[in-house]
PDB file of C-alpha atoms in Angstrom:
ATOM      1  CA  UNK A   1      -5.227  57.593  44.098  1.00 52.00           C
ATOM      2  CA  UNK A   2      -4.466  53.553  45.378  1.00 54.00           C
ATOM      3  CA  UNK A   3      -7.168  52.184  43.690  1.00 52.00           C
ATOM      4  CA  UNK A   4      -6.698  53.829  40.486  1.00 52.00           C
ATOM      5  CA  UNK A   5      -3.000  52.748  40.371  1.00 53.00           C
ATOM      6  CA  UNK A   6      -4.089  48.729  41.447  1.00 54.00           C
ATOM      7  CA  UNK A   7      -6.443  49.513  38.268  1.00 54.00           C
ATOM      8  CA  UNK A   8      -3.731  50.685  35.972  1.00 52.00           C
ATOM      9  CA  UNK A   9      -1.360  47.640  37.018  1.00 52.00           C
ATOM     10  CA  UNK A  10      -4.111  45.229  36.900  1.00 53.00           C
ATOM     11  CA  UNK A  11      -4.426  46.483  32.955  1.00 55.00           C
ATOM     12  CA  UNK A  12      -0.702  46.169  32.490  1.00 55.00           C
ATOM     13  CA  UNK A  13      -0.717  43.102  33.951  1.00 54.00           C
ATOM     14  CA  UNK A  14      -3.694  41.728  31.764  1.00 54.00           C
ATOM     15  CA  UNK A  15      -1.988  43.408  28.403  1.00 54.00           C
ATOM     16  CA  UNK A  16       1.694  41.498  29.139  1.00 53.00           C
ATOM     17  CA  UNK A  17      -0.433  38.291  29.789  1.00 53.00           C
ATOM     18  CA  UNK A  18      -2.385  38.029  26.573  1.00 48.00           C
ATOM     19  CA  UNK A  19       0.630  39.505  24.675  1.00 51.00           C
ATOM     20  CA  UNK A  20       2.856  36.530  26.412  1.00 52.00           C
ATOM     21  CA  UNK A  21       0.200  34.068  25.364  1.00 53.00           C
ATOM     22  CA  UNK A  22      -0.664  35.364  22.133  1.00 49.00           C
ATOM     23  CA  UNK A  23      -1.145  32.481  19.205  1.00 52.00           C
ATOM     24  CA  UNK A  24       1.628  32.765  16.764  1.00 55.00           C
ATOM     25  CA  UNK A  25       0.536  32.615  13.236  1.00 62.00           C
ATOM     26  CA  UNK A  26       1.914  31.167  10.422  1.00 63.00           C
ATOM     27  CA  UNK A  27       1.842  31.668   6.924  1.00 69.00           C
ATOM     28  CA  UNK A  28       1.830  28.742   4.317  1.00 71.00           C
ATOM     29  CA  UNK A  29       4.885  29.554   1.491  1.00 72.00           C
ATOM     30  CA  UNK A  30       3.084  29.786  -1.507  1.00 75.00           C
ATOM     31  CA  UNK A  31       6.594  28.943  -3.560  1.00 69.00           C
ATOM     32  CA  UNK A  32       6.841  25.649  -1.381  1.00 72.00           C
ATOM     33  CA  UNK A  33       7.094  22.568  -3.103  1.00 75.00           C
ATOM     34  CA  UNK A  34       6.452  19.135  -1.192  1.00 77.00           C
ATOM     35  CA  UNK A  35       9.488  16.465  -1.909  1.00 83.00           C
ATOM     36  CA  UNK A  36       8.596  13.695  -4.737  1.00 88.00           C
ATOM     37  CA  UNK A  37       7.559  10.586  -3.108  1.00 90.00           C
ATOM     38  CA  UNK A  38      10.437   8.435  -2.862  1.00 93.00           C
ATOM     39  CA  UNK A  39      11.133   5.650  -5.810  1.00 95.00           C
ATOM     40  CA  UNK A  40       9.776   2.599  -4.368  1.00 96.00           C
ATOM     41  CA  UNK A  41      12.929   0.440  -3.393  1.00 96.00           C
ATOM     42  CA  UNK A  42      14.326   3.617  -1.517  1.00 96.00           C
ATOM     43  CA  UNK A  43      10.756   3.783  -0.097  1.00 97.00           C
ATOM     44  CA  UNK A  44      11.363  -0.140   1.037  1.00 97.00           C
ATOM     45  CA  UNK A  45      14.769   0.270   2.193  1.00 96.00           C
ATOM     46  CA  UNK A  46      14.465   3.512   4.163  1.00 95.00           C
ATOM     47  CA  UNK A  47      10.605   3.286   6.070  1.00 93.00           C
ATOM     48  CA  UNK A  48      10.896   1.643   9.512  1.00 92.00           C
ATOM     49  CA  UNK A  49       9.841  -1.427   9.591  1.00 96.00           C
ATOM     50  CA  UNK A  50       6.722  -2.249  12.143  1.00 97.00           C
ATOM     51  CA  UNK A  51       5.937  -4.735  14.797  1.00 96.00           C
ATOM     52  CA  UNK A  52       4.407  -7.960  12.658  1.00 96.00           C
ATOM     53  CA  UNK A  53       2.562  -9.120  15.023  1.00 96.00           C
ATOM     54  CA  UNK A  54      -0.874  -6.796  14.773  1.00 96.00           C
ATOM     55  CA  UNK A  55      -0.626  -8.065  10.839  1.00 97.00           C
ATOM     56  CA  UNK A  56      -0.523 -11.926  11.754  1.00 96.00           C
ATOM     57  CA  UNK A  57      -3.674 -13.753  10.368  1.00 92.00           C
ATOM     58  CA  UNK A  58      -2.322 -17.195   9.477  1.00 81.00           C
ATOM     59  CA  UNK A  59       1.205 -19.460  10.117  1.00 81.00           C
ATOM     60  CA  UNK A  60       3.885 -17.164   9.030  1.00 84.00           C
ATOM     61  CA  UNK A  61       1.356 -15.233   6.962  1.00 95.00           C
ATOM     62  CA  UNK A  62       1.209 -11.258   7.093  1.00 98.00           C
ATOM     63  CA  UNK A  63      -2.000  -9.517   5.611  1.00 98.00           C
ATOM     64  CA  UNK A  64      -3.095  -5.943   5.779  1.00 98.00           C
ATOM     65  CA  UNK A  65      -5.189  -2.994   3.804  1.00 98.00           C
ATOM     66  CA  UNK A  66      -4.165   0.645   2.968  1.00 98.00           C
ATOM     67  CA  UNK A  67      -6.234   3.147   5.065  1.00 97.00           C
ATOM     68  CA  UNK A  68      -8.315   4.130   1.912  1.00 96.00           C
ATOM     69  CA  UNK A  69      -9.247   0.112   1.747  1.00 96.00           C
ATOM     70  CA  UNK A  70      -8.436   0.523  -2.242  1.00 98.00           C
ATOM     71  CA  UNK A  71      -5.033  -2.295  -1.916  1.00 98.00           C
ATOM     72  CA  UNK A  72      -5.474  -5.553   0.509  1.00 98.00           C
ATOM     73  CA  UNK A  73      -1.738  -7.212   0.304  1.00 98.00           C
ATOM     74  CA  UNK A  74      -0.278 -10.557   2.060  1.00 98.00           C
ATOM     75  CA  UNK A  75       3.337 -11.395   3.134  1.00 98.00           C
ATOM     76  CA  UNK A  76       2.587 -15.129   2.339  1.00 97.00           C
ATOM     77  CA  UNK A  77       3.989 -17.879   0.066  1.00 96.00           C
ATOM     78  CA  UNK A  78       3.669 -19.914  -2.737  1.00 95.00           C
ATOM     79  CA  UNK A  79       3.768 -23.155  -4.190  1.00 93.00           C
ATOM     80  CA  UNK A  80       3.828 -22.774  -8.092  1.00 90.00           C
ATOM     81  CA  UNK A  81       1.097 -20.867  -9.087  1.00 89.00           C
ATOM     82  CA  UNK A  82      -1.082 -21.636  -6.158  1.00 92.00           C
ATOM     83  CA  UNK A  83      -0.440 -18.559  -3.661  1.00 94.00           C
ATOM     84  CA  UNK A  84      -1.183 -18.977   0.257  1.00 94.00           C
ATOM     85  CA  UNK A  85      -4.257 -16.265   1.024  1.00 95.00           C
ATOM     86  CA  UNK A  86      -6.400 -15.842   3.454  1.00 92.00           C
ATOM     87  CA  UNK A  87      -9.453 -14.506   1.442  1.00 93.00           C
ATOM     88  CA  UNK A  88      -9.643 -15.820  -1.487  1.00 91.00           C
ATOM     89  CA  UNK A  89      -9.351 -19.697  -2.801  1.00 86.00           C
ATOM     90  CA  UNK A  90      -6.561 -21.394  -3.335  1.00 86.00           C
ATOM     91  CA  UNK A  91      -4.845 -25.320  -4.056  1.00 82.00           C
ATOM     92  CA  UNK A  92      -1.772 -24.284  -1.617  1.00 88.00           C
ATOM     93  CA  UNK A  93      -2.790 -27.137   0.725  1.00 82.00           C
ATOM     94  CA  UNK A  94      -3.600 -29.457  -1.647  1.00 83.00           C
ATOM     95  CA  UNK A  95      -1.081 -32.516  -1.637  1.00 81.00           C
ATOM     96  CA  UNK A  96      -0.616 -33.034  -5.160  1.00 82.00           C
ATOM     97  CA  UNK A  97       1.627 -29.546  -4.994  1.00 83.00           C
ATOM     98  CA  UNK A  98       3.723 -31.035  -1.910  1.00 85.00           C
ATOM     99  CA  UNK A  99       6.525 -31.433  -4.653  1.00 89.00           C
ATOM    100  CA  UNK A 100       6.495 -28.308  -5.715  1.00 92.00           C
ATOM    101  CA  UNK A 101       8.944 -26.018  -3.743  1.00 94.00           C
ATOM    102  CA  UNK A 102       8.008 -22.789  -1.221  1.00 94.00           C
ATOM    103  CA  UNK A 103       8.363 -20.010  -2.094  1.00 96.00           C
ATOM    104  CA  UNK A 104       7.814 -16.511  -0.334  1.00 97.00           C
ATOM    105  CA  UNK A 105       5.699 -13.892  -2.208  1.00 98.00           C
ATOM    106  CA  UNK A 106       4.150 -11.029  -1.699  1.00 98.00           C
ATOM    107  CA  UNK A 107       0.588 -10.836  -3.230  1.00 98.00           C
ATOM    108  CA  UNK A 108      -1.437  -7.601  -3.834  1.00 98.00           C
ATOM    109  CA  UNK A 109      -5.198  -7.232  -5.166  1.00 98.00           C
ATOM    110  CA  UNK A 110      -6.949  -3.832  -5.323  1.00 98.00           C
ATOM    111  CA  UNK A 111     -10.835  -2.322  -5.641  1.00 97.00           C
ATOM    112  CA  UNK A 112     -10.022  -0.102  -8.425  1.00 97.00           C
ATOM    113  CA  UNK A 113      -7.180  -0.102 -10.611  1.00 97.00           C
ATOM    114  CA  UNK A 114      -5.355   0.352 -14.236  1.00 97.00           C
ATOM    115  CA  UNK A 115      -5.147  -1.915 -17.228  1.00 96.00           C
ATOM    116  CA  UNK A 116      -1.930  -4.211 -17.342  1.00 97.00           C
ATOM    117  CA  UNK A 117      -0.051  -2.808 -20.593  1.00 97.00           C
ATOM    118  CA  UNK A 118       0.143  -5.020 -23.298  1.00 95.00           C
ATOM    119  CA  UNK A 119       4.072  -5.092 -22.777  1.00 95.00           C
ATOM    120  CA  UNK A 120       3.178  -6.642 -19.125  1.00 96.00           C
ATOM    121  CA  UNK A 121       0.767  -9.250 -20.309  1.00 96.00           C
ATOM    122  CA  UNK A 122       2.410 -12.388 -18.597  1.00 93.00           C
ATOM    123  CA  UNK A 123       0.131 -15.343 -19.868  1.00 94.00           C
ATOM    124  CA  UNK A 124      -2.021 -16.114 -22.605  1.00 94.00           C
ATOM    125  CA  UNK A 125      -4.241 -17.784 -20.349  1.00 94.00           C
ATOM    126  CA  UNK A 126      -4.843 -21.384 -21.966  1.00 90.00           C
ATOM    127  CA  UNK A 127      -3.695 -20.341 -24.613  1.00 92.00           C
ATOM    128  CA  UNK A 128      -7.176 -18.332 -24.964  1.00 91.00           C
ATOM    129  CA  UNK A 129      -5.349 -14.819 -25.130  1.00 87.00           C
ATOM    130  CA  UNK A 130      -8.709 -13.595 -22.857  1.00 90.00           C
ATOM    131  CA  UNK A 131      -9.130 -12.642 -19.451  1.00 94.00           C
ATOM    132  CA  UNK A 132      -5.659 -11.045 -18.470  1.00 96.00           C
ATOM    133  CA  UNK A 133      -6.636  -9.048 -16.340  1.00 96.00           C
ATOM    134  CA  UNK A 134      -5.265  -5.926 -13.321  1.00 97.00           C
ATOM    135  CA  UNK A 135      -6.052  -5.533  -9.879  1.00 97.00           C
ATOM    136  CA  UNK A 136      -3.766  -8.200  -8.954  1.00 98.00           C
ATOM    137  CA  UNK A 137       0.416  -8.272  -8.832  1.00 98.00           C
ATOM    138  CA  UNK A 138       2.992 -10.456  -7.513  1.00 98.00           C
ATOM    139  CA  UNK A 139       6.427 -10.289  -6.605  1.00 98.00           C
ATOM    140  CA  UNK A 140       8.611 -12.905  -5.730  1.00 97.00           C
ATOM    141  CA  UNK A 141      12.228 -13.033  -4.825  1.00 97.00           C
ATOM    142  CA  UNK A 142      13.268 -12.032  -8.612  1.00 95.00           C
ATOM    143  CA  UNK A 143      10.372 -11.551 -10.216  1.00 96.00           C
ATOM    144  CA  UNK A 144       7.596  -8.937  -9.913  1.00 97.00           C
ATOM    145  CA  UNK A 145       4.470  -8.985 -12.019  1.00 97.00           C
ATOM    146  CA  UNK A 146       1.384  -7.266 -12.495  1.00 98.00           C
ATOM    147  CA  UNK A 147      -2.292  -8.788 -13.946  1.00 97.00           C
ATOM    148  CA  UNK A 148      -3.388 -12.510 -13.796  1.00 96.00           C
ATOM    149  CA  UNK A 149      -5.884 -14.554 -15.934  1.00 95.00           C
ATOM    150  CA  UNK A 150      -9.630 -14.461 -14.410  1.00 93.00           C
ATOM    151  CA  UNK A 151     -13.065 -14.663 -15.429  1.00 90.00           C
ATOM    152  CA  UNK A 152     -14.109 -12.351 -12.448  1.00 90.00           C
ATOM    153  CA  UNK A 153     -13.894  -9.919  -9.473  1.00 94.00           C
ATOM    154  CA  UNK A 154     -10.937 -10.223  -6.944  1.00 95.00           C
ATOM    155  CA  UNK A 155     -12.117 -10.798  -3.446  1.00 96.00           C
ATOM    156  CA  UNK A 156     -10.684  -7.056  -3.121  1.00 97.00           C
ATOM    157  CA  UNK A 157     -13.222  -5.911  -5.936  1.00 96.00           C
ATOM    158  CA  UNK A 158     -16.032  -8.058  -4.539  1.00 96.00           C
ATOM    159  CA  UNK A 159     -15.930  -6.453  -0.937  1.00 97.00           C
ATOM    160  CA  UNK A 160     -14.148  -2.597  -1.655  1.00 96.00           C
ATOM    161  CA  UNK A 161     -14.745  -1.954  -5.871  1.00 93.00           C
ATOM    162  CA  UNK A 162     -17.583   0.201  -7.178  1.00 90.00           C
ATOM    163  CA  UNK A 163     -20.199  -2.369  -6.330  1.00 89.00           C
ATOM    164  CA  UNK A 164     -18.384  -4.571  -3.223  1.00 92.00           C
ATOM    165  CA  UNK A 165     -20.332  -5.703  -0.607  1.00 94.00           C
ATOM    166  CA  UNK A 166     -18.321  -3.630   2.395  1.00 93.00           C
ATOM    167  CA  UNK A 167     -17.892  -6.720   4.335  1.00 95.00           C
ATOM    168  CA  UNK A 168     -16.179 -10.101   4.515  1.00 95.00           C
ATOM    169  CA  UNK A 169     -12.397 -11.060   5.237  1.00 95.00           C
ATOM    170  CA  UNK A 170     -10.443  -8.319   3.819  1.00 96.00           C
ATOM    171  CA  UNK A 171     -12.679  -5.533   5.316  1.00 94.00           C
ATOM    172  CA  UNK A 172     -11.403  -7.343   8.652  1.00 95.00           C
ATOM    173  CA  UNK A 173      -7.750  -6.876   8.212  1.00 97.00           C
ATOM    174  CA  UNK A 174      -5.835  -4.565  10.160  1.00 97.00           C
ATOM    175  CA  UNK A 175      -4.570  -1.124   8.279  1.00 98.00           C
ATOM    176  CA  UNK A 176      -1.174  -0.583   7.788  1.00 98.00           C
ATOM    177  CA  UNK A 177      -0.376   3.395   7.735  1.00 96.00           C
ATOM    178  CA  UNK A 178       0.899   6.067   5.349  1.00 96.00           C
ATOM    179  CA  UNK A 179       4.514   5.343   5.259  1.00 95.00           C
ATOM    180  CA  UNK A 180       4.420   1.908   7.036  1.00 96.00           C
ATOM    181  CA  UNK A 181       6.582  -1.234   5.877  1.00 97.00           C
ATOM    182  CA  UNK A 182       6.261  -4.873   6.520  1.00 98.00           C
ATOM    183  CA  UNK A 183       8.929  -7.534   6.253  1.00 97.00           C
ATOM    184  CA  UNK A 184       8.624 -11.657   6.148  1.00 97.00           C
ATOM    185  CA  UNK A 185      11.096 -13.940   4.706  1.00 96.00           C
ATOM    186  CA  UNK A 186      13.393 -10.951   3.074  1.00 96.00           C
ATOM    187  CA  UNK A 187      10.370  -9.697   0.866  1.00 98.00           C
ATOM    188  CA  UNK A 188       8.890  -5.957   2.304  1.00 98.00           C
ATOM    189  CA  UNK A 189       5.501  -3.946   1.549  1.00 98.00           C
ATOM    190  CA  UNK A 190       5.382  -0.575   2.297  1.00 98.00           C
ATOM    191  CA  UNK A 191       1.697   1.822   2.251  1.00 98.00           C
ATOM    192  CA  UNK A 192       3.055   5.164   0.283  1.00 97.00           C
ATOM    193  CA  UNK A 193       1.849   7.139  -2.157  1.00 96.00           C
ATOM    194  CA  UNK A 194      -1.641   6.316  -2.129  1.00 96.00           C
ATOM    195  CA  UNK A 195      -0.529   2.765  -2.645  1.00 98.00           C
ATOM    196  CA  UNK A 196       1.535  -0.264  -1.820  1.00 98.00           C
ATOM    197  CA  UNK A 197       5.110  -1.018  -3.036  1.00 98.00           C
ATOM    198  CA  UNK A 198       6.162  -4.309  -2.178  1.00 98.00           C
ATOM    199  CA  UNK A 199      10.157  -5.543  -3.052  1.00 98.00           C
ATOM    200  CA  UNK A 200      13.293  -7.437  -2.894  1.00 97.00           C
ATOM    201  CA  UNK A 201      15.583  -4.894  -1.999  1.00 96.00           C
ATOM    202  CA  UNK A 202      18.494  -7.061  -2.412  1.00 95.00           C
ATOM    203  CA  UNK A 203      17.770  -8.017  -5.544  1.00 95.00           C
ATOM    204  CA  UNK A 204      16.418  -4.578  -6.977  1.00 96.00           C
ATOM    205  CA  UNK A 205      12.773  -6.097  -7.963  1.00 97.00           C
ATOM    206  CA  UNK A 206       9.584  -4.803  -6.845  1.00 98.00           C
ATOM    207  CA  UNK A 207       6.440  -3.105  -7.734  1.00 98.00           C
ATOM    208  CA  UNK A 208       3.954  -0.317  -7.190  1.00 98.00           C
ATOM    209  CA  UNK A 209       0.391  -0.509  -7.658  1.00 98.00           C
ATOM    210  CA  UNK A 210      -2.546   1.836  -6.817  1.00 98.00           C
ATOM    211  CA  UNK A 211      -5.384   3.056  -8.171  1.00 96.00           C
ATOM    212  CA  UNK A 212      -4.552   4.841 -11.267  1.00 96.00           C
ATOM    213  CA  UNK A 213      -1.295   3.340 -12.190  1.00 95.00           C
ATOM    214  CA  UNK A 214       1.792   0.473 -11.251  1.00 98.00           C
ATOM    215  CA  UNK A 215       5.330   0.317 -11.896  1.00 97.00           C
ATOM    216  CA  UNK A 216       7.281  -3.300 -12.420  1.00 97.00           C
ATOM    217  CA  UNK A 217      10.972  -2.956 -11.174  1.00 96.00           C
ATOM    218  CA  UNK A 218      13.339  -5.161 -12.458  1.00 88.00           C
ATOM    219  CA  UNK A 219      16.735  -5.599 -12.986  1.00 67.00           C
ATOM    220  CA  UNK A 220      18.424  -3.927 -10.339  1.00 59.00           C
ATOM    221  CA  UNK A 221      15.849  -1.117 -10.379  1.00 53.00           C
ATOM    222  CA  UNK A 222      14.825   0.021 -13.909  1.00 59.00           C
ATOM    223  CA  UNK A 223      11.890   1.069 -13.547  1.00 54.00           C
ATOM    224  CA  UNK A 224       8.930   0.011 -16.229  1.00 51.00           C
ATOM    225  CA  UNK A 225       6.217   2.401 -15.800  1.00 49.00           C
ATOM    226  CA  UNK A 226       2.013   2.473 -16.868  1.00 50.00           C
ATOM    227  CA  UNK A 227       1.166   6.112 -17.008  1.00 48.00           C
ATOM    228  CA  UNK A 228      -1.692   7.285 -15.012  1.00 45.00           C
ATOM    229  CA  UNK A 229      -4.806   7.003 -16.435  1.00 44.00           C
ATOM    230  CA  UNK A 230      -8.048   9.111 -16.398  1.00 42.00           C
ATOM    231  CA  UNK A 231      -9.824   6.745 -14.292  1.00 42.00           C
ATOM    232  CA  UNK A 232      -9.411   2.853 -13.368  1.00 49.00           C
ATOM    233  CA  UNK A 233     -10.621   0.079 -15.158  1.00 50.00           C
ATOM    234  CA  UNK A 234     -12.240  -2.284 -13.740  1.00 50.00           C
ATOM    235  CA  UNK A 235     -14.114  -5.609 -15.418  1.00 47.00           C
TER     236      UNK A 235
END
């Protein structure tokens, strides 16, 4: 009887061990609705600010790309229309611009993007009214703009667009992970909701850009939105 008793005790102990270590099975609630993404200015004010050291690519200049490689941005400076970007040719350092005020800005480029709405076209492109394209956004301390005059693709399109090289200076930039926030000279950029928001929280000015839509926020938080398009539009 003793061997049988030990066997029964062993089986009971095994069952108890199995019961105590069994995995808990959870079921997805079919009625659960994820919360809507925060408005851009709320995201920028609430998201934690990360250490900028990883994103320094030049003197007093921060740059990053999103995890999906669709948006590349820099928290940098401008002199007039000349923006100091480490991956685009520009006249920022030209001696003729030394008389212009240096202004902190945030600048983003997209590989795939919507066209600018007619009401958001901010330049007549040398009087021609042609060549104002989407795919770039600029924030100053008091204004937000989407689109610019140009004759070709941005560097981000050239690298990460449909026919992009997948190599170049932007491909080497560090990734700003979803939900993270960077700050320079009072301006912030955050990767979230499938795109990037950049803004001056204290002034209530911001933009949000993604593959299928953009938003320009001004007048202390009033928003003008570009509806989502069926497909990204590039030149």
